[in-house]
Each structure stands twice: as C-alpha cells, then as structure tokens.
PDB file of C-alpha atoms in Angstrom:
ATOM      1  CA  MET A 930     -56.480-229.384  63.043  1.00  0.00           C
ATOM      2  CA  LEU A 931     -57.431-231.484  60.067  1.00  0.00           C
ATOM      3  CA  ASN A 932     -57.919-235.293  60.088  1.00  0.00           C
ATOM      4  CA  MET A 933     -55.843-235.909  63.202  1.00  0.00           C
ATOM      5  CA  ASP A 934     -58.197-238.411  64.848  1.00  0.00           C
ATOM      6  CA  PHE A 935     -56.285-241.552  63.846  1.00  0.00           C
ATOM      7  CA  SER A 936     -59.043-244.016  64.991  1.00  0.00           C
ATOM      8  CA  GLN A 937     -61.070-242.757  61.989  1.00  0.00           C
ATOM      9  CA  ARG A 938     -60.920-243.920  58.320  1.00  0.00           C
ATOM     10  CA  VAL A 939     -60.235-241.004  55.960  1.00  0.00           C
ATOM     11  CA  VAL A 940     -60.563-240.971  52.142  1.00  0.00           C
ATOM     12  CA  ILE A 941     -59.698-237.836  50.035  1.00  0.00           C
ATOM     13  CA  ARG A 942     -59.901-237.750  46.299  1.00  0.00           C
ATOM     14  CA  THR A 943     -57.285-235.044  45.889  1.00  0.00           C
ATOM     15  CA  ALA A 944     -58.060-234.344  42.291  1.00  0.00           C
ATOM     16  CA  GLU A 945     -61.273-232.813  43.543  1.00  0.00           C
ATOM     17  CA  GLN A 946     -59.566-230.644  46.169  1.00  0.00           C
ATOM     18  CA  PRO A 947     -58.690-226.997  45.754  1.00  0.00           C
ATOM     19  CA  TRP A 948     -55.091-225.730  45.949  1.00  0.00           C
ATOM     20  CA  VAL A 949     -54.476-223.597  48.931  1.00  0.00           C
ATOM     21  CA  ALA A 950     -51.644-220.978  48.997  1.00  0.00           C
ATOM     22  CA  SER A 951     -48.594-221.692  51.278  1.00  0.00           C
ATOM     23  CA  PRO A 952     -46.274-218.983  52.772  1.00  0.00           C
ATOM     24  CA  ALA A 953     -43.938-219.251  49.764  1.00  0.00           C
ATOM     25  CA  ALA A 954     -45.057-217.570  46.394  1.00  0.00           C
ATOM     26  CA  GLY A 955     -45.758-220.159  43.786  1.00  0.00           C
ATOM     27  CA  VAL A 956     -45.991-223.044  46.138  1.00  0.00           C
ATOM     28  CA  GLU A 957     -49.524-224.426  46.763  1.00  0.00           C
ATOM     29  CA  ARG A 958     -50.773-227.290  48.871  1.00  0.00           C
ATOM     30  CA  LYS A 959     -53.741-229.680  49.214  1.00  0.00           C
ATOM     31  CA  PRO A 960     -53.892-230.492  53.046  1.00  0.00           C
ATOM     32  CA  LEU A 961     -54.858-233.994  53.832  1.00  0.00           C
ATOM     33  CA  ALA A 962     -53.963-234.212  57.450  1.00  0.00           C
ATOM     34  CA  ARG A 963     -52.496-231.263  59.652  1.00  0.00           C
ATOM     35  CA  GLU A 964     -51.765-230.635  63.363  1.00  0.00           C
ATOM     36  CA  GLU A 965     -51.000-226.892  63.142  1.00  0.00           C
ATOM     37  CA  ALA A 966     -50.830-224.340  60.399  1.00  0.00           C
ATOM     38  CA  GLU A 967     -47.002-224.442  59.689  1.00  0.00           C
ATOM     39  CA  ARG A 968     -45.623-226.944  62.252  1.00  0.00           C
ATOM     40  CA  GLY A 969     -46.032-230.495  63.504  1.00  0.00           C
ATOM     41  CA  HIS A 970     -47.690-233.437  61.788  1.00  0.00           C
ATOM     42  CA  ALA A 971     -48.650-232.853  58.250  1.00  0.00           C
ATOM     43  CA  THR A 972     -49.482-234.803  55.082  1.00  0.00           C
ATOM     44  CA  SER A 973     -50.168-232.749  51.835  1.00  0.00           C
ATOM     45  CA  VAL A 974     -49.964-232.724  48.055  1.00  0.00           C
ATOM     46  CA  VAL A 975     -47.747-230.003  47.264  1.00  0.00           C
ATOM     47  CA  ARG A 976     -47.309-228.184  43.902  1.00  0.00           C
ATOM     48  CA  TYR A 977     -44.272-226.023  42.904  1.00  0.00           C
ATOM     49  CA  LEU A 978     -44.909-223.688  40.000  1.00  0.00           C
ATOM     50  CA  PRO A 979     -41.993-223.360  37.715  1.00  0.00           C
ATOM     51  CA  GLY A 980     -39.230-221.314  39.255  1.00  0.00           C
ATOM     52  CA  SER A 981     -40.638-221.384  42.798  1.00  0.00           C
ATOM     53  CA  ALA A 982     -38.788-221.899  45.898  1.00  0.00           C
ATOM     54  CA  PHE A 983     -39.498-222.571  49.725  1.00  0.00           C
ATOM     55  CA  ALA A 984     -37.269-220.813  52.413  1.00  0.00           C
ATOM     56  CA  ARG A 985     -34.741-223.188  54.175  1.00  0.00           C
ATOM     57  CA  HIS A 986     -36.563-224.953  57.019  1.00  0.00           C
ATOM     58  CA  GLU A 987     -35.771-227.792  59.489  1.00  0.00           C
ATOM     59  CA  HIS A 988     -37.514-231.160  59.893  1.00  0.00           C
ATOM     60  CA  PRO A 989     -37.526-231.783  63.712  1.00  0.00           C
ATOM     61  CA  LEU A 990     -39.250-235.270  63.064  1.00  0.00           C
ATOM     62  CA  GLY A 991     -38.300-235.786  59.549  1.00  0.00           C
ATOM     63  CA  GLU A 992     -39.740-235.369  56.102  1.00  0.00           C
ATOM     64  CA  GLU A 993     -41.037-237.956  53.493  1.00  0.00           C
ATOM     65  CA  ILE A 994     -41.452-237.106  49.892  1.00  0.00           C
ATOM     66  CA  LEU A 995     -42.738-238.840  46.691  1.00  0.00           C
ATOM     67  CA  VAL A 996     -42.215-236.903  43.599  1.00  0.00           C
ATOM     68  CA  LEU A 997     -45.335-237.278  41.499  1.00  0.00           C
ATOM     69  CA  ASP A 998     -44.569-235.245  38.411  1.00  0.00           C
ATOM     70  CA  GLY A 999     -41.833-232.672  37.369  1.00  0.00           C
ATOM     71  CA  VAL A1000     -38.354-232.309  38.971  1.00  0.00           C
ATOM     72  CA  PHE A1001     -38.109-231.465  42.738  1.00  0.00           C
ATOM     73  CA  SER A1002     -34.755-230.020  43.890  1.00  0.00           C
ATOM     74  CA  ASP A1003     -32.696-228.837  46.880  1.00  0.00           C
ATOM     75  CA  GLU A1004     -28.974-228.424  47.699  1.00  0.00           C
ATOM     76  CA  THR A1005     -28.510-232.064  47.656  1.00  0.00           C
ATOM     77  CA  GLY A1006     -29.724-232.763  44.069  1.00  0.00           C
ATOM     78  CA  HIS A1007     -32.476-232.862  41.424  1.00  0.00           C
ATOM     79  CA  TYR A1008     -35.130-235.531  41.940  1.00  0.00           C
ATOM     80  CA  PRO A1009     -37.444-236.397  38.990  1.00  0.00           C
ATOM     81  CA  ALA A1010     -40.987-237.801  39.085  1.00  0.00           C
ATOM     82  CA  GLY A1011     -40.849-241.163  40.700  1.00  0.00           C
ATOM     83  CA  THR A1012     -38.171-240.345  43.399  1.00  0.00           C
ATOM     84  CA  TYR A1013     -38.906-241.354  47.050  1.00  0.00           C
ATOM     85  CA  LEU A1014     -36.986-239.292  49.591  1.00  0.00           C
ATOM     86  CA  ARG A1015     -36.643-239.390  53.359  1.00  0.00           C
ATOM     87  CA  ASN A1016     -34.905-236.526  55.105  1.00  0.00           C
ATOM     88  CA  PRO A1017     -34.302-237.674  58.892  1.00  0.00           C
ATOM     89  CA  PRO A1018     -35.247-235.931  62.002  1.00  0.00           C
ATOM     90  CA  GLY A1019     -32.902-232.815  62.531  1.00  0.00           C
ATOM     91  CA  SER A1020     -32.273-232.358  58.806  1.00  0.00           C
ATOM     92  CA  GLY A1021     -33.120-229.185  56.811  1.00  0.00           C
ATOM     93  CA  HIS A1022     -33.012-227.916  53.357  1.00  0.00           C
ATOM     94  CA  ALA A1023     -34.034-225.113  50.937  1.00  0.00           C
ATOM     95  CA  PRO A1024     -36.245-226.785  48.270  1.00  0.00           C
ATOM     96  CA  PHE A1025     -37.017-225.315  44.819  1.00  0.00           C
ATOM     97  CA  SER A1026     -38.274-226.490  41.348  1.00  0.00           C
ATOM     98  CA  LYS A1027     -36.977-224.918  38.110  1.00  0.00           C
ATOM     99  CA  GLN A1028     -39.629-226.670  35.891  1.00  0.00           C
ATOM    100  CA  GLY A1029     -42.197-227.262  38.452  1.00  0.00           C
ATOM    101  CA  CYS A1030     -43.353-230.455  40.313  1.00  0.00           C
ATOM    102  CA  THR A1031     -46.005-232.019  42.453  1.00  0.00           C
ATOM    103  CA  LEU A1032     -45.179-234.063  45.528  1.00  0.00           C
ATOM    104  CA  LEU A1033     -46.774-236.159  48.175  1.00  0.00           C
ATOM    105  CA  VAL A1034     -45.321-234.677  51.397  1.00  0.00           C
ATOM    106  CA  LYS A1035     -45.391-236.021  54.972  1.00  0.00           C
ATOM    107  CA  LEU A1036     -43.784-233.950  57.791  1.00  0.00           C
ATOM    108  CA  HIS A1037     -42.992-234.684  61.480  1.00  0.00           C
ATOM    109  CA  GLN A1038     -44.030-238.342  61.491  1.00  0.00           C
ATOM    110  CA  PHE A1039     -40.752-240.246  61.984  1.00  0.00           C
ATOM    111  CA  ASP A1040     -39.548-242.268  64.911  1.00  0.00           C
ATOM    112  CA  GLN A1041     -36.686-240.069  66.528  1.00  0.00           C
ATOM    113  CA  ARG A1042     -34.427-243.141  66.041  1.00  0.00           C
ATOM    114  CA  ASP A1043     -35.128-243.514  62.392  1.00  0.00           C
ATOM    115  CA  THR A1044     -32.191-241.505  61.085  1.00  0.00           C
ATOM    116  CA  ALA A1045     -31.616-243.021  57.552  1.00  0.00           C
ATOM    117  CA  THR A1046     -31.513-240.632  54.560  1.00  0.00           C
ATOM    118  CA  VAL A1047     -33.233-242.364  51.643  1.00  0.00           C
ATOM    119  CA  ARG A1048     -33.138-241.699  47.926  1.00  0.00           C
ATOM    120  CA  VAL A1049     -34.987-244.265  45.761  1.00  0.00           C
ATOM    121  CA  ASP A1050     -35.599-243.737  41.983  1.00  0.00           C
ATOM    122  CA  THR A1051     -38.682-246.023  41.520  1.00  0.00           C
ATOM    123  CA  ASN A1052     -38.334-245.820  37.735  1.00  0.00           C
ATOM    124  CA  THR A1053     -35.275-248.032  38.020  1.00  0.00           C
ATOM    125  CA  ALA A1054     -35.498-249.928  41.324  1.00  0.00           C
ATOM    126  CA  GLU A1055     -36.410-253.636  41.194  1.00  0.00           C
ATOM    127  CA  TRP A1056     -39.932-255.025  41.484  1.00  0.00           C
ATOM    128  CA  LEU A1057     -40.058-258.065  43.738  1.00  0.00           C
ATOM    129  CA  PRO A1058     -42.737-260.761  43.547  1.00  0.00           C
ATOM    130  CA  GLY A1059     -45.537-260.376  46.136  1.00  0.00           C
ATOM    131  CA  ILE A1060     -48.592-262.343  47.081  1.00  0.00           C
ATOM    132  CA  GLY A1061     -50.556-263.572  44.189  1.00  0.00           C
ATOM    133  CA  GLY A1062     -49.979-261.505  41.042  1.00  0.00           C
ATOM    134  CA  LEU A1063     -48.817-258.384  43.027  1.00  0.00           C
ATOM    135  CA  GLN A1064     -45.257-256.913  42.450  1.00  0.00           C
ATOM    136  CA  VAL A1065     -43.738-255.113  45.440  1.00  0.00           C
ATOM    137  CA  MET A1066     -40.950-252.322  45.478  1.00  0.00           C
ATOM    138  CA  PRO A1067     -39.751-251.881  49.063  1.00  0.00           C
ATOM    139  CA  LEU A1068     -38.722-248.255  49.851  1.00  0.00           C
ATOM    140  CA  HIS A1069     -38.024-248.078  53.610  1.00  0.00           C
ATOM    141  CA  GLU A1070     -38.743-249.994  56.877  1.00  0.00           C
ATOM    142  CA  PHE A1071     -38.072-249.272  60.499  1.00  0.00           C
ATOM    143  CA  GLU A1072     -39.277-251.697  63.033  1.00  0.00           C
ATOM    144  CA  HIS A1073     -43.013-252.092  62.451  1.00  0.00           C
ATOM    145  CA  GLU A1074     -43.127-249.386  59.677  1.00  0.00           C
ATOM    146  CA  HIS A1075     -43.092-250.479  56.077  1.00  0.00           C
ATOM    147  CA  VAL A1076     -43.214-248.324  53.009  1.00  0.00           C
ATOM    148  CA  ALA A1077     -43.418-249.776  49.469  1.00  0.00           C
ATOM    149  CA  LEU A1078     -44.937-249.311  45.852  1.00  0.00           C
ATOM    150  CA  VAL A1079     -47.304-252.145  45.044  1.00  0.00           C
ATOM    151  CA  LYS A1080     -48.207-252.979  41.387  1.00  0.00           C
ATOM    152  CA  TRP A1081     -51.608-254.813  40.936  1.00  0.00           C
ATOM    153  CA  PRO A1082     -52.322-256.579  37.556  1.00  0.00           C
ATOM    154  CA  ALA A1083     -55.684-256.169  36.094  1.00  0.00           C
ATOM    155  CA  ASN A1084     -58.441-258.210  37.868  1.00  0.00           C
ATOM    156  CA  GLU A1085     -56.310-259.013  40.822  1.00  0.00           C
ATOM    157  CA  VAL A1086     -58.103-259.879  44.101  1.00  0.00           C
ATOM    158  CA  PHE A1087     -56.219-259.786  47.452  1.00  0.00           C
ATOM    159  CA  GLN A1088     -56.825-261.727  50.431  1.00  0.00           C
ATOM    160  CA  PRO A1089     -59.073-260.024  53.245  1.00  0.00           C
ATOM    161  CA  HIS A1090     -56.505-258.683  55.880  1.00  0.00           C
ATOM    162  CA  ARG A1091     -56.285-256.702  59.028  1.00  0.00           C
ATOM    163  CA  HIS A1092     -53.898-253.660  59.558  1.00  0.00           C
ATOM    164  CA  PHE A1093     -51.825-253.813  62.668  1.00  0.00           C
ATOM    165  CA  GLY A1094     -50.729-250.190  63.103  1.00  0.00           C
ATOM    166  CA  GLY A1095     -52.990-248.911  60.303  1.00  0.00           C
ATOM    167  CA  GLU A1096     -52.418-248.399  56.633  1.00  0.00           C
ATOM    168  CA  GLU A1097     -51.967-245.349  54.417  1.00  0.00           C
ATOM    169  CA  ILE A1098     -52.499-245.531  50.646  1.00  0.00           C
ATOM    170  CA  PHE A1099     -51.918-243.057  47.894  1.00  0.00           C
ATOM    171  CA  VAL A1100     -53.226-244.199  44.312  1.00  0.00           C
ATOM    172  CA  LEU A1101     -50.586-243.459  41.624  1.00  0.00           C
ATOM    173  CA  SER A1102     -52.248-244.970  38.725  1.00  0.00           C
ATOM    174  CA  GLY A1103     -55.356-246.920  37.837  1.00  0.00           C
ATOM    175  CA  GLU A1104     -58.061-247.513  40.411  1.00  0.00           C
ATOM    176  CA  PHE A1105     -57.829-249.254  43.800  1.00  0.00           C
ATOM    177  CA  CYS A1106     -60.967-250.871  45.113  1.00  0.00           C
ATOM    178  CA  ASP A1107     -62.335-252.743  48.252  1.00  0.00           C
ATOM    179  CA  GLU A1108     -65.856-253.420  49.713  1.00  0.00           C
ATOM    180  CA  HIS A1109     -65.924-249.719  50.913  1.00  0.00           C
ATOM    181  CA  GLY A1110     -65.528-248.023  47.502  1.00  0.00           C
ATOM    182  CA  ARG A1111     -63.453-247.289  44.479  1.00  0.00           C
ATOM    183  CA  TYR A1112     -60.446-244.875  44.546  1.00  0.00           C
ATOM    184  CA  PRO A1113     -59.155-243.442  41.386  1.00  0.00           C
ATOM    185  CA  GLU A1114     -55.625-242.042  40.793  1.00  0.00           C
ATOM    186  CA  GLY A1115     -54.710-239.370  43.323  1.00  0.00           C
ATOM    187  CA  THR A1116     -56.903-240.694  46.116  1.00  0.00           C
ATOM    188  CA  TRP A1117     -55.415-240.865  49.624  1.00  0.00           C
ATOM    189  CA  LEU A1118     -56.729-243.285  52.153  1.00  0.00           C
ATOM    190  CA  ARG A1119     -55.811-243.632  55.846  1.00  0.00           C
ATOM    191  CA  SER A1120     -57.226-246.765  57.744  1.00  0.00           C
ATOM    192  CA  PRO A1121     -56.780-247.007  61.448  1.00  0.00           C
ATOM    193  CA  HIS A1122     -55.126-249.745  63.680  1.00  0.00           C
ATOM    194  CA  LEU A1123     -56.806-253.103  63.388  1.00  0.00           C
ATOM    195  CA  SER A1124     -59.039-251.950  60.312  1.00  0.00           C
ATOM    196  CA  GLN A1125     -59.707-254.563  57.733  1.00  0.00           C
ATOM    197  CA  HIS A1126     -60.721-254.858  54.025  1.00  0.00           C
ATOM    198  CA  HIS A1127     -60.763-257.094  51.080  1.00  0.00           C
ATOM    199  CA  PRO A1128     -59.130-255.165  48.145  1.00  0.00           C
ATOM    200  CA  PHE A1129     -59.113-255.703  44.436  1.00  0.00           C
ATOM    201  CA  VAL A1130     -58.673-253.957  41.065  1.00  0.00           C
ATOM    202  CA  ASP A1131     -60.176-254.202  37.686  1.00  0.00           C
ATOM    203  CA  GLN A1132     -57.389-252.465  35.881  1.00  0.00           C
ATOM    204  CA  GLU A1133     -53.649-252.434  36.317  1.00  0.00           C
ATOM    205  CA  THR A1134     -53.076-250.080  39.358  1.00  0.00           C
ATOM    206  CA  VAL A1135     -50.068-248.868  41.306  1.00  0.00           C
ATOM    207  CA  ILE A1136     -50.201-247.605  44.841  1.00  0.00           C
ATOM    208  CA  TRP A1137     -47.743-246.163  47.392  1.00  0.00           C
ATOM    209  CA  VAL A1138     -48.507-247.903  50.744  1.00  0.00           C
ATOM    210  CA  LYS A1139     -47.358-247.466  54.271  1.00  0.00           C
ATOM    211  CA  THR A1140     -48.317-249.802  57.090  1.00  0.00           C
ATOM    212  CA  GLY A1141     -47.760-250.291  60.854  1.00  0.00           C
ATOM    213  CA  HIS A1142     -47.096-246.506  61.615  1.00  0.00           C
ATOM    214  CA  LEU A1143     -50.317-245.186  63.028  1.00  0.00           C
ATOM    215  CA  PRO A1144     -51.110-245.099  66.791  1.00  0.00           C
ATOM    216  CA  LEU A1145     -52.526-248.321  68.394  1.00  0.00           C
ATOM    217  CA  ALA A1146     -55.078-246.531  70.433  1.00  0.00           C
TER     218      ALA A1146
END
C-alpha cells in the first residue's frame, strides 16, 4: 500500500521520482497512491515508450486519464497531449502508443453509478470565467465530484477555502503555491476532507483539480 491514508495530506514532486517498470515492456510508472500491486485504487504517472503497448485489461471501477505529452491510443482512437478521458466501470481496452506518451492515470476510483464515457480535448475546449482572474475548464462532474482545469494569471491570489470531500491537484505548468509550500510543474497534491488553504501564484499556472471525491472520515 502507498498513500492510502486519505486523512493525510500528500505532496509528491513527480519530476524527482524514479520510473518503475510495469508488467508491460516499455511501459513505466511513478506510483503516487496504490492499494495493491496490480489491482484496486491507484494513481500514477505512466510513460509509454514509442511502440509500447499494454495487454487488454478491464476497469471494474473505472479509469481516468489526462494525456500529458505524446499521443495515447487504444481501439477507440488516438488521443494527443491535452486529452482528458474517462472509461466507466466495467469498460476495458488494450492501450498503446506509437510515438510514446506520458499520462496521469487514476484507476478504480469511480462511483459505480458514474457510467459516462468522457473525451475532452482541452486544447480546444472553452475556458469559462472563474472567481477573480481565474479561468475554469470543466471536465466532468458527478454528484459531489468535480474535475476541471484551472488557469491562474500571474500574481493571482485566491480566497482562503476549505475542501469538503478533499482536493487533488496536478500542476500542469507554472508553479502553484499556498501557505504550506510551492509546487512546480509535475507536482501532485492530495488534501483531505475539510482541509483548508490560501493558494496563490507568482506566474501563470495551469492545474488539473478534482474536489469532493475523497472519503469524509
């Protein structure tokens, strides 16, 4: 088990983490949270070397992917950097990458009733106005769970706030900051239910953020 105590705040600067081999040749991972070796809840950064593939597998409680670079593929299509995908509970596929790619992958974390298949190209999807100078790109929501990209202009300071159901962030560009520290590109943060902070940035920063999905106890 790795980082499965959801009452604890976790910060991992993934650029500093080593790649770990997976069961598939040419597919490597940086585990961020993991319930068991090859099953159950898992959050990882995954790298496919050019020409690599992973055997067909099923997603009993779903799979969520954000393509960070390259082109990720399976039998349903080819998904370039910036694509957000959700494969619902009970789905399966045989993924591969001809040119190579890097992904943020979350497995076995869906509500069983959340059956939507989602494909969003964040390169072309619309940014909506958020609080203050923020821009928000909604990606998915189901009941209390919300997933979005958030773009922060330089020198933006957000209001102090508390996270009902927790918050999870992956810094895509720039540097995200709060009173606890500074988090450069590639940092993964998970903050527990009812945690609070006062975030800000010095430079333009884009984050992937999910709220309301962590255990309440």
